[in-house]
CSV table of C-alpha atoms in Angstrom, one decimal:
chain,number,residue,atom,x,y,z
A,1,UNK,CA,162.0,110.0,25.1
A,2,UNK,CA,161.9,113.5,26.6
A,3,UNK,CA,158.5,113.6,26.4
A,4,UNK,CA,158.3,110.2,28.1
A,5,UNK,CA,159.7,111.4,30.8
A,6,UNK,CA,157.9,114.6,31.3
A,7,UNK,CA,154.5,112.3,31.0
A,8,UNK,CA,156.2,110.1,34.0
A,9,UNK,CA,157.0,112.7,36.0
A,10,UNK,CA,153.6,114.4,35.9
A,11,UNK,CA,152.5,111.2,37.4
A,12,UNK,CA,155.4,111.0,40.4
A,13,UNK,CA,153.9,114.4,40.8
A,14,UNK,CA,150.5,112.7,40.8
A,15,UNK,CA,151.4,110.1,43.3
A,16,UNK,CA,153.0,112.4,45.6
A,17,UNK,CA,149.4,114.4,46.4
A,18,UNK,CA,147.1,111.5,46.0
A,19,UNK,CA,146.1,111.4,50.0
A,20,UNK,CA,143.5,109.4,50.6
A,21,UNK,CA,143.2,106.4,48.0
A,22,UNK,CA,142.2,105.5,44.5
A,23,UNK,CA,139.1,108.1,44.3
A,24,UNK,CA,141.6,110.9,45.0
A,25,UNK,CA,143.0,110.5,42.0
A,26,UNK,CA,140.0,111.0,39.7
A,27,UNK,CA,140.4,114.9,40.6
A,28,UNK,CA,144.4,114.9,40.0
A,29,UNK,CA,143.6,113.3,36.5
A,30,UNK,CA,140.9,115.2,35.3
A,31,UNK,CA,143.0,118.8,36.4
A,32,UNK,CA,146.0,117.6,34.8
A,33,UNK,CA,145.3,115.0,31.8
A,34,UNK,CA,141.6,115.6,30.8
A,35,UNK,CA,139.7,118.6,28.7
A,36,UNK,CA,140.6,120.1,25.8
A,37,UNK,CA,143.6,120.2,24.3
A,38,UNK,CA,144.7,117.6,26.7
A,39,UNK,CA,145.0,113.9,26.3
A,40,UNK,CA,142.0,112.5,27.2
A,41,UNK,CA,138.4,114.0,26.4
A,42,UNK,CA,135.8,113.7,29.0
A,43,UNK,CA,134.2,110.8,27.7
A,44,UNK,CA,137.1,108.7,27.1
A,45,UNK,CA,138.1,109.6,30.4
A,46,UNK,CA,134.9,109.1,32.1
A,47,UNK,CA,134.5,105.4,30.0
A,48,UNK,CA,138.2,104.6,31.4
A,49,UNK,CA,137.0,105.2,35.0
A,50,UNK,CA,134.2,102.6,34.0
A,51,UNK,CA,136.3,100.0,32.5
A,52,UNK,CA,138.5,100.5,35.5
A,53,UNK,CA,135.9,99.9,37.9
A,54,UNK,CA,134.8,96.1,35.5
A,55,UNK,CA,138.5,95.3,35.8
A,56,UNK,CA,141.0,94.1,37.9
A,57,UNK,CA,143.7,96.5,40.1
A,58,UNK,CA,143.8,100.0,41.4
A,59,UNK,CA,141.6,102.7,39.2
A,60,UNK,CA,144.9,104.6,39.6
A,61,UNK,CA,147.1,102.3,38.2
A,62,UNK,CA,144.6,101.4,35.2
A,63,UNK,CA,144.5,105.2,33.8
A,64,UNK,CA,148.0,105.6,34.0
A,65,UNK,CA,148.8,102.7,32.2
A,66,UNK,CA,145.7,103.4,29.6
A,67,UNK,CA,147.5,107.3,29.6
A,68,UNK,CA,150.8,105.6,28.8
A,69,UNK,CA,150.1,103.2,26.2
A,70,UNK,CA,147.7,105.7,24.0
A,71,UNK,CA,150.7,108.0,24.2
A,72,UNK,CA,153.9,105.9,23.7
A,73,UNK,CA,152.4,102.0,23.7
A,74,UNK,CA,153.3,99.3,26.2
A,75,UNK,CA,156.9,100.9,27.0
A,76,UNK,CA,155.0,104.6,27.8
A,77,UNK,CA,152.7,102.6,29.9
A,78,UNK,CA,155.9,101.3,32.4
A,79,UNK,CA,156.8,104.4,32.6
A,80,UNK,CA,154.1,106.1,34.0
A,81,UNK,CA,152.8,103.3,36.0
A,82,UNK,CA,156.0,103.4,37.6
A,83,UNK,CA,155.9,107.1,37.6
A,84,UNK,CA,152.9,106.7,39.6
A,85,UNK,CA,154.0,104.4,42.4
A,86,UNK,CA,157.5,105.5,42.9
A,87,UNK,CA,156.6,108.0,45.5
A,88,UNK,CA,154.7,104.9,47.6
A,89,UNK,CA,157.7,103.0,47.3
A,90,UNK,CA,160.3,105.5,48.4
A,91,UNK,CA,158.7,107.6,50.9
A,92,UNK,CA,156.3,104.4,52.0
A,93,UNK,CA,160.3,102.7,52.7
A,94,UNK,CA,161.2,105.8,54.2
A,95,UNK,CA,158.2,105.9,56.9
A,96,UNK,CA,157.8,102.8,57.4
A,97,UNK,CA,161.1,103.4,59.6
A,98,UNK,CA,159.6,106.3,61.3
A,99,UNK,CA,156.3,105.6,61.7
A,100,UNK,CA,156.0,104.8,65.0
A,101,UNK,CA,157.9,107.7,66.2
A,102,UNK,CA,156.2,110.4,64.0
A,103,UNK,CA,152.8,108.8,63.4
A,104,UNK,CA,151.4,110.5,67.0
A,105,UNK,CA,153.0,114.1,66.8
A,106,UNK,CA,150.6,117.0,66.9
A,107,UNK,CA,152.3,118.1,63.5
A,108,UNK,CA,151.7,114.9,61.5
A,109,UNK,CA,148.3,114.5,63.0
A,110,UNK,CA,147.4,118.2,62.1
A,111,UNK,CA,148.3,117.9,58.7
A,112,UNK,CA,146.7,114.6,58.1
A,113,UNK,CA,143.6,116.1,59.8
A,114,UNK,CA,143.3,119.0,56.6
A,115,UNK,CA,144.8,116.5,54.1
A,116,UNK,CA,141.4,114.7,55.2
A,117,UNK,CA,139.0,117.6,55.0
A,118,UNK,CA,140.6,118.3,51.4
A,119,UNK,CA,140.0,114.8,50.1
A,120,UNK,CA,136.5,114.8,51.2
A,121,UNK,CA,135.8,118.2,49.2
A,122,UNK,CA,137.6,116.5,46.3
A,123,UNK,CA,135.6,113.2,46.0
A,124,UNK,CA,132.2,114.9,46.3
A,125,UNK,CA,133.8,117.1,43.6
A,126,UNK,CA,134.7,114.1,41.4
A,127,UNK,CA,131.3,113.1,42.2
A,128,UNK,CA,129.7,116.7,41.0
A,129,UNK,CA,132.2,115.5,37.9
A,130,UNK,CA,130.9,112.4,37.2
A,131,UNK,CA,126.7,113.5,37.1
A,132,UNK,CA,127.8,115.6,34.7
A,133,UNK,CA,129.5,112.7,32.7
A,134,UNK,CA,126.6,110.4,32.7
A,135,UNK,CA,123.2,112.0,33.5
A,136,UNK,CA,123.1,114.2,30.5
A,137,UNK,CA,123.2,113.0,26.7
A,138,UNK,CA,126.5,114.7,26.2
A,139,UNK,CA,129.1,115.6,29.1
A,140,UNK,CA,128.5,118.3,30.7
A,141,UNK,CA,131.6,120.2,32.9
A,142,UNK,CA,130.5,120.7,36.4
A,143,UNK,CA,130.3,124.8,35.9
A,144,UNK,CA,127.2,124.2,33.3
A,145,UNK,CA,125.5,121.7,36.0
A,146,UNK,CA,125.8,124.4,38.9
A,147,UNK,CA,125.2,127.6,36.2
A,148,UNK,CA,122.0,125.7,34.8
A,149,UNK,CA,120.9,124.7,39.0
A,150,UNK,CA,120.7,128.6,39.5
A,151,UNK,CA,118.8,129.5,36.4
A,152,UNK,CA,116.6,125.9,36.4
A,153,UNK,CA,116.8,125.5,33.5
A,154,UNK,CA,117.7,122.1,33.4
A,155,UNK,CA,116.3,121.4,29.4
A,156,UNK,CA,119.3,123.4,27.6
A,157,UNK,CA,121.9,120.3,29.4
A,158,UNK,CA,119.9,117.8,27.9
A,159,UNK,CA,119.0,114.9,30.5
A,160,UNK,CA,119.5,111.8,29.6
A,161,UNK,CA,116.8,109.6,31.4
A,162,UNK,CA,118.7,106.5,31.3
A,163,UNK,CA,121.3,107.8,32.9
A,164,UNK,CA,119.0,109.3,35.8
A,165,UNK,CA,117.5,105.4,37.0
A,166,UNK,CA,120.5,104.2,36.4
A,167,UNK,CA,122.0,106.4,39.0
A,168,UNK,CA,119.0,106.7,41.3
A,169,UNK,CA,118.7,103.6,41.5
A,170,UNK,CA,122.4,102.5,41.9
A,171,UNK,CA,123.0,104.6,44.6
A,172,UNK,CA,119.8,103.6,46.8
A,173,UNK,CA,120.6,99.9,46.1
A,174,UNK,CA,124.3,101.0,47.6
A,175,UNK,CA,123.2,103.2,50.6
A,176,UNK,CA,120.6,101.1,52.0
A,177,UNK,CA,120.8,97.4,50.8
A,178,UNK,CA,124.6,95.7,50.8
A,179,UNK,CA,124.7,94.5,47.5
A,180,UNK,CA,127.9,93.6,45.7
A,181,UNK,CA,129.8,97.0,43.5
A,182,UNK,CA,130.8,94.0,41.0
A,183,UNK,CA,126.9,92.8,40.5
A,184,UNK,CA,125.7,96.2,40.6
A,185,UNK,CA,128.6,97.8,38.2
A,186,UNK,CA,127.7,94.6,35.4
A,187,UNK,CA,123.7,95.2,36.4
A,188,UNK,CA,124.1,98.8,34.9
A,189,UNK,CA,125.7,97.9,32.1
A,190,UNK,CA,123.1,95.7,30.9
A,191,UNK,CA,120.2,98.2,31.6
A,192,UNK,CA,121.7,100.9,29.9
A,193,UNK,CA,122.6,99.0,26.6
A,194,UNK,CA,118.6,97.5,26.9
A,195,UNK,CA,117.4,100.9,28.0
A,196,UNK,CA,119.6,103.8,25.7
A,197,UNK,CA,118.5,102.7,22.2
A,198,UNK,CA,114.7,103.5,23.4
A,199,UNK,CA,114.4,105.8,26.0
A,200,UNK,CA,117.9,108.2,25.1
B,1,UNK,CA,162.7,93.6,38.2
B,2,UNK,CA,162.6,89.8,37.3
B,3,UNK,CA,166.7,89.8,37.6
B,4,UNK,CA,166.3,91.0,41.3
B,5,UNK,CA,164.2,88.5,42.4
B,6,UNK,CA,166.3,85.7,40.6
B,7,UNK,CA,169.2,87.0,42.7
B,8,UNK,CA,167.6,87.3,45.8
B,9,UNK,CA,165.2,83.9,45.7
B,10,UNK,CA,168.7,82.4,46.5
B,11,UNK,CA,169.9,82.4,49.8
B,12,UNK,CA,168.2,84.8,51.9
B,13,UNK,CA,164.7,84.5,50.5
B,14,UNK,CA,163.5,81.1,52.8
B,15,UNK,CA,161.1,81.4,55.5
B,16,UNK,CA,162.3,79.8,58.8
B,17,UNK,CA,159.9,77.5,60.7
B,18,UNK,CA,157.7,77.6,57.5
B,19,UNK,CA,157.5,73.9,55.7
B,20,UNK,CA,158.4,74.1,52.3
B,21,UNK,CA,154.9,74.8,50.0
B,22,UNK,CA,156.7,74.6,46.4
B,23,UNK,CA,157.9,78.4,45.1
B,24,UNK,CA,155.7,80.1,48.1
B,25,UNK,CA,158.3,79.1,50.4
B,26,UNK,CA,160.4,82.1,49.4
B,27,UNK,CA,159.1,85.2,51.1
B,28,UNK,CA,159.9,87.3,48.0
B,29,UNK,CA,157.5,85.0,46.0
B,30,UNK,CA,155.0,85.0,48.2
B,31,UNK,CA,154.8,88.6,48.7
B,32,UNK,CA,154.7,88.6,44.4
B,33,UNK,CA,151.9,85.8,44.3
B,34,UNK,CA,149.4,87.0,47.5
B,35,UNK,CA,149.6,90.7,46.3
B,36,UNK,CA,148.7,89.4,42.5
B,37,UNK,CA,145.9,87.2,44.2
B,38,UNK,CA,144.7,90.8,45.7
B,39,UNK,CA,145.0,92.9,42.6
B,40,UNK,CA,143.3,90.1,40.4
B,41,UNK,CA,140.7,88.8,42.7
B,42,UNK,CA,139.5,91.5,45.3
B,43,UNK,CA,137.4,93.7,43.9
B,44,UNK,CA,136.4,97.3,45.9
B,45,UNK,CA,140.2,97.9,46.6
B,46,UNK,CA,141.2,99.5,49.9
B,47,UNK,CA,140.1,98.2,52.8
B,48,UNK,CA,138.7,95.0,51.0
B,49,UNK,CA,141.9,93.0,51.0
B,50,UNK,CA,142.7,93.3,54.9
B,51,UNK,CA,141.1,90.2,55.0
B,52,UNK,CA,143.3,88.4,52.3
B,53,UNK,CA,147.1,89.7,54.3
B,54,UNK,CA,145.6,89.1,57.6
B,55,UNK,CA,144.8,85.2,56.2
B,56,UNK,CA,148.0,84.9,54.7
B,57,UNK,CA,150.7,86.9,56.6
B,58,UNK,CA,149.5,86.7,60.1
B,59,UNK,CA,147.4,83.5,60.2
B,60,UNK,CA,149.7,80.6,58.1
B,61,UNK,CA,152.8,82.2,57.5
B,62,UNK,CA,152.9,84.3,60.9
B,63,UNK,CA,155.5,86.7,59.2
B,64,UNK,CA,153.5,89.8,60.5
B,65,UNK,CA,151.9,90.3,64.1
B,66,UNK,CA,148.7,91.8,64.6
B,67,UNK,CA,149.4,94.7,65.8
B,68,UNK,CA,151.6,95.1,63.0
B,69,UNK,CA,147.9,95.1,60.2
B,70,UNK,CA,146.5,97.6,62.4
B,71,UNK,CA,150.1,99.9,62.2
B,72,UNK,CA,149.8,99.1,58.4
B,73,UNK,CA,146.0,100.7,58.1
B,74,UNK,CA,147.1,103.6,59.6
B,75,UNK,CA,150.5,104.1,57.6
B,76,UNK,CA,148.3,103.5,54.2
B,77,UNK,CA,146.4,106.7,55.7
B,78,UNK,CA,148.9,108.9,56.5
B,79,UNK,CA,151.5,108.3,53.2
B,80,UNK,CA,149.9,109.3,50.0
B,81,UNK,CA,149.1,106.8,47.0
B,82,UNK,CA,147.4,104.0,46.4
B,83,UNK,CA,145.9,102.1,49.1
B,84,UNK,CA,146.7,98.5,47.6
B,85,UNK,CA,149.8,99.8,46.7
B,86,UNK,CA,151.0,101.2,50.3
B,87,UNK,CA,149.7,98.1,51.9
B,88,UNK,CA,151.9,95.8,49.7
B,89,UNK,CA,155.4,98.5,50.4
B,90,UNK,CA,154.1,98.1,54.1
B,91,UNK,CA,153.8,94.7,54.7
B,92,UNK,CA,157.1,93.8,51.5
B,93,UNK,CA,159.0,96.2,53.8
B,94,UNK,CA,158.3,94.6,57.2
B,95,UNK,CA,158.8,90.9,55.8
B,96,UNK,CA,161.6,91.5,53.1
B,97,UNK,CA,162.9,95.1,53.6
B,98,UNK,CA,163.2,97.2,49.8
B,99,UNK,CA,163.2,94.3,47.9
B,100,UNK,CA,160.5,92.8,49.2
B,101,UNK,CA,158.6,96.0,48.9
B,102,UNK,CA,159.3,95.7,45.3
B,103,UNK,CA,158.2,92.0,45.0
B,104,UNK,CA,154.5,93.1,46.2
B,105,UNK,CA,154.3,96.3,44.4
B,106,UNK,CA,155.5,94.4,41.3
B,107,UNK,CA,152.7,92.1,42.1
B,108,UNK,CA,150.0,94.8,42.7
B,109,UNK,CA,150.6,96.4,39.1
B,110,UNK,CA,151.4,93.8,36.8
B,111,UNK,CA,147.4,92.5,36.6
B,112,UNK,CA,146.6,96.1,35.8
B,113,UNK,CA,149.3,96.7,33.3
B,114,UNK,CA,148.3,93.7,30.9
B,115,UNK,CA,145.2,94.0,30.8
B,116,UNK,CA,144.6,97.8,30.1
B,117,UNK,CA,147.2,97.3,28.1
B,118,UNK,CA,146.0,94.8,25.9
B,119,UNK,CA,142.6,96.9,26.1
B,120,UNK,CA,144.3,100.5,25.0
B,121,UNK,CA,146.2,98.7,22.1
B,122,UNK,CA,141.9,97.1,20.8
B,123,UNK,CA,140.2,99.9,21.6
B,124,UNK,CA,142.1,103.2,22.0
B,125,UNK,CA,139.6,105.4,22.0
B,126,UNK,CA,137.2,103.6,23.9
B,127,UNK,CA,134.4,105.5,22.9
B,128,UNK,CA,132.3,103.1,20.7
B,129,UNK,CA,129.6,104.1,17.9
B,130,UNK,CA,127.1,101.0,18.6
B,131,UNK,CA,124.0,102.3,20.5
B,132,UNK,CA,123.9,99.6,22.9
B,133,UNK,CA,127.6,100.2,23.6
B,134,UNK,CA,126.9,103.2,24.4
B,135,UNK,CA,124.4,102.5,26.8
B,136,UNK,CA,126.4,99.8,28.3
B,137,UNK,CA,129.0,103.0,29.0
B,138,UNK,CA,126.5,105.1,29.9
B,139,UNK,CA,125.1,102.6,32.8
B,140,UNK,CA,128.1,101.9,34.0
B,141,UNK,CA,129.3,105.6,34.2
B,142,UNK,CA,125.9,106.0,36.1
B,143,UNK,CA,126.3,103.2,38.3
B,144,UNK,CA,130.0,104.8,39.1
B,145,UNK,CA,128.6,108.2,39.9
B,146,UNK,CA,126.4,106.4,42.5
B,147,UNK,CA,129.5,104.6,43.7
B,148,UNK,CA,131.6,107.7,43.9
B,149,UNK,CA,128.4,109.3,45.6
B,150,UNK,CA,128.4,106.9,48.4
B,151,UNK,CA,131.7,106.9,49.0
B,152,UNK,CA,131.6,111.2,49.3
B,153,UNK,CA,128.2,110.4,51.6
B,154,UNK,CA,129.9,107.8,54.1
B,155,UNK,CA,133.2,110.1,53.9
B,156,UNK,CA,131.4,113.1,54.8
B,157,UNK,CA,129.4,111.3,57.6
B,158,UNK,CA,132.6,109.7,59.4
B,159,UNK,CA,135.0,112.9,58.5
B,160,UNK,CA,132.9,116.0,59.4
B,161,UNK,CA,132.5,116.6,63.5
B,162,UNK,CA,131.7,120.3,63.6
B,163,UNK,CA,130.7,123.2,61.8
B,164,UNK,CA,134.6,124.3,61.4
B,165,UNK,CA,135.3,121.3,59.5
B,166,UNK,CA,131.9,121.3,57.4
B,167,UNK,CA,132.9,124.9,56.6
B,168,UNK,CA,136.5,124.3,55.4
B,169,UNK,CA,135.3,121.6,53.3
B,170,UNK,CA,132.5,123.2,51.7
B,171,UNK,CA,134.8,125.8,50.7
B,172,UNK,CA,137.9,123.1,49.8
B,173,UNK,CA,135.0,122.0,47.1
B,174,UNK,CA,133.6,125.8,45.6
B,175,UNK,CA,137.9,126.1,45.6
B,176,UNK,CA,137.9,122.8,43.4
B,177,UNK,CA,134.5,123.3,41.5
B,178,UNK,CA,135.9,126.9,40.6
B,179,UNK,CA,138.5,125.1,38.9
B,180,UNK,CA,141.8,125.7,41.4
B,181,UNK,CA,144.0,122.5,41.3
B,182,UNK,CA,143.9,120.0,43.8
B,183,UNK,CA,147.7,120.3,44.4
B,184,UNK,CA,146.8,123.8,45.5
B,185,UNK,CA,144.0,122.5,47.7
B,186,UNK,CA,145.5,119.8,48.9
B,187,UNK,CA,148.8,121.7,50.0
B,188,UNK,CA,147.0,124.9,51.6
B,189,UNK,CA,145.1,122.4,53.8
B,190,UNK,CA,148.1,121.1,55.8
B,191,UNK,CA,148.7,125.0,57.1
B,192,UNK,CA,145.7,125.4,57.9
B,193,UNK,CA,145.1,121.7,59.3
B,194,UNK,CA,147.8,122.1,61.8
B,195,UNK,CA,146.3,125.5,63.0
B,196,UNK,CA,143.4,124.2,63.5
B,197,UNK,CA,144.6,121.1,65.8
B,198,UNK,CA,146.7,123.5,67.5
B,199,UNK,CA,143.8,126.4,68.2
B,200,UNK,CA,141.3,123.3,69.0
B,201,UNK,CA,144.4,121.9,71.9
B,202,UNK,CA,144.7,125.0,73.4
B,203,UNK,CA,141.7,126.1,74.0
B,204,UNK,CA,140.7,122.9,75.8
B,205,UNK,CA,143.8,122.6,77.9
B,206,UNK,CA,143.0,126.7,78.5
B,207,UNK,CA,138.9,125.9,79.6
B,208,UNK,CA,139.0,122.9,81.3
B,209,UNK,CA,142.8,122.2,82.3
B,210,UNK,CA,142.6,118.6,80.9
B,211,UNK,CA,145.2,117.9,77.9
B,212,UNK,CA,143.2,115.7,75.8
């Protein structure tokens, strides 16, 4: 029960410094629940991400009920799921008061304006994060991707070559035609069971 | 949570000027029901369901002005946490104060909370020994990196005005690739956030006289 506790309050502390959305939180997650020793391996972690993506609700809200219920089953996963979102609810009540008054002070504005710069460096970082969970054949942390950049020697990672379309070919499909995430996310899944077996 | 809304579905829970539509007619209801709809049904999160409250909260029900989505896009931005999740304690507050707050968020997360439930209690590890399985993971973790990828592209191209700003975040990311926690670099950018607006004000009102 103690323990239950802590695990929720790791995620109140969670929801309190996720500015900026859902993709903030992939950061948070992987400095406080993921690597070793911790609860969830990269993989798992990285594969939760993906299943959170194919399903329904907030990528948020999915890992900390997945965190919860491999912990302490479906009561663990209430808990930190509400863990989670209690911050939105009582200091989203709170502002919702204020907002009008404090929304257009210098102060507020200022803060929000390096609370934006921050989550910008963080998602490119969970990006950074996520090449090296799915373009090489085993994950890769993102200090061997940027140690193995300066030497070039890309071989000793490993590359996985399904992986690399994949990506490549995700991410032009995103940035330049206006395709569906759903259709695209399901497309992927396909080619890489059809492509893995073969080509590694 | 059920017991509250039992309670409150009572009395105060009808919607004035609103003809009776079955359950929906209680505002606590339809808070639960449309932020379900939302959680289930619209996928990309964010900014994707502004479509779905404006149809259903300004348009039939009228229970929210316009002005009022366009105060509710900004407040998602400036409290932290999920965006589907602020929206539904932004528009439950305005139409049905804490409770009603409650209704939507409990709306929001129960979707999520069965279903990755009932898939944590299958498959725990998720990590499966089938090759095509694998690949299946593998595609979609490659397709996500993309996604995550253009999201950090678009960000970067909207967010980044000058070289101050690419600078701070260049360094924000060595800080977070270095493996400093994002508490830490979240928290050290309000300081120097607010010193930046503030240096940035004064020396425009100190050239040029105009406060802007």
């Amino acid at each position: 029960m103690t323990a239950l506790v802590m695990l929720s309050l790791k995620f109140v502390k969670l929801g309190f410094f996720c500015f900026g959305g859902g993709y903030m939180l992939i950061p948070l997650l992987i400095s406080e629940f993921v690597g070793d020793g911790k609860i969830l391996s990269d993989t798992v972690f990285a594969n939760l991400v993906s299943v959170a993506q194919v399903t329904p609700g907030p990528v948020g809200i999915n890992t900390a009920t997945f965190v919860g219920c491999v912990t302490a089953g479906p009561v663990g996963a209430a808990f930190t799921t509400a863990g989670l979102i209690m911050p939105s609810v009582l200091l989203g009540t709170l502002a919702v008061k204020a907002i009008d008054k404090w929304n257009d002070t210098a102060f507020v504005q200022g803060m929000l304006h390096g609370t934006r710069l921050a989550a910008i460096a963080l998602i490119v970082y969970a990006a950074f994060v996520f090449m090296g969970l799915s373009l090489f054949s085993t994950s890769v942390s993102v200090a061997e991707i940027f140690k193995a950049a300066i030497r070039l020697n890309s071989e000793s990672l490993g590359i996985s070559p399904t992986g690399i379309i994949i990506c490549a070919a995700a991410t032009s499909l995103m940035l330049f035609a206006n395709l569906s995430v759903t259709m695209l996310i399901f497309c992927s899944g396909v080619l890489g069971a059809l492509l893995f077996p073969f080509i590694g | 949570m059920d017991t509250d809304k039992k309670t409150l579905s009572g009395s105060s829970g009808g919607i004035p000027g609103i003809p009776a539509r079955g359950f929906l007619k209680n505002r606590y209801f339809l808070l639960f029901f449309t932020f379900l709809k939302i959680s289930l049904f619209v996928v990309g999160g964010g900014l994707a369901m502004l479509p779905v409250i404006e149809d259903v909260f300004v348009r039939k029900t009228k229970l929210i002005s316009e002005k009022d989505m366009l105060d509710m896009v900004a407040f998602t931005q400036t409290v932290p946490g999920i965006i589907a999740v602020n929206s539904s304690v932004f528009i439950g507050n305005r139409i049905g104060g804490f409770f009603g707050a409650l209704a939507g968020v409990f709306g929001v997360v129960l979707p999520s909370y069965v279903i990755i439930v009932v898939i944590a209690m299958c498959f725990p590890h998720l990590s499966p020994e089938n090759e095509m399985l694998k690949g299946a993971f593998l595609g979609v973790r490659a397709c996500v990196t993309g996604l995550i990828s253009v999201t950090a592209i678009r960000l970067i191209r909207k967010g980044i005005h000058n070289a101050v700003e690419a600078l701070a975040t260049v360094i924000f990311t060595v800080a977070a690739v270095c493996g400093i926690s994002p508490i830490w670099i979240i928290l050290s950018s309000m300081p120097l956030g607010l010193l930046y607006v503030f240096l940035k004000n004064s020396r425009v009102t100190g050239r040029s006289g105009d406060a802007k």
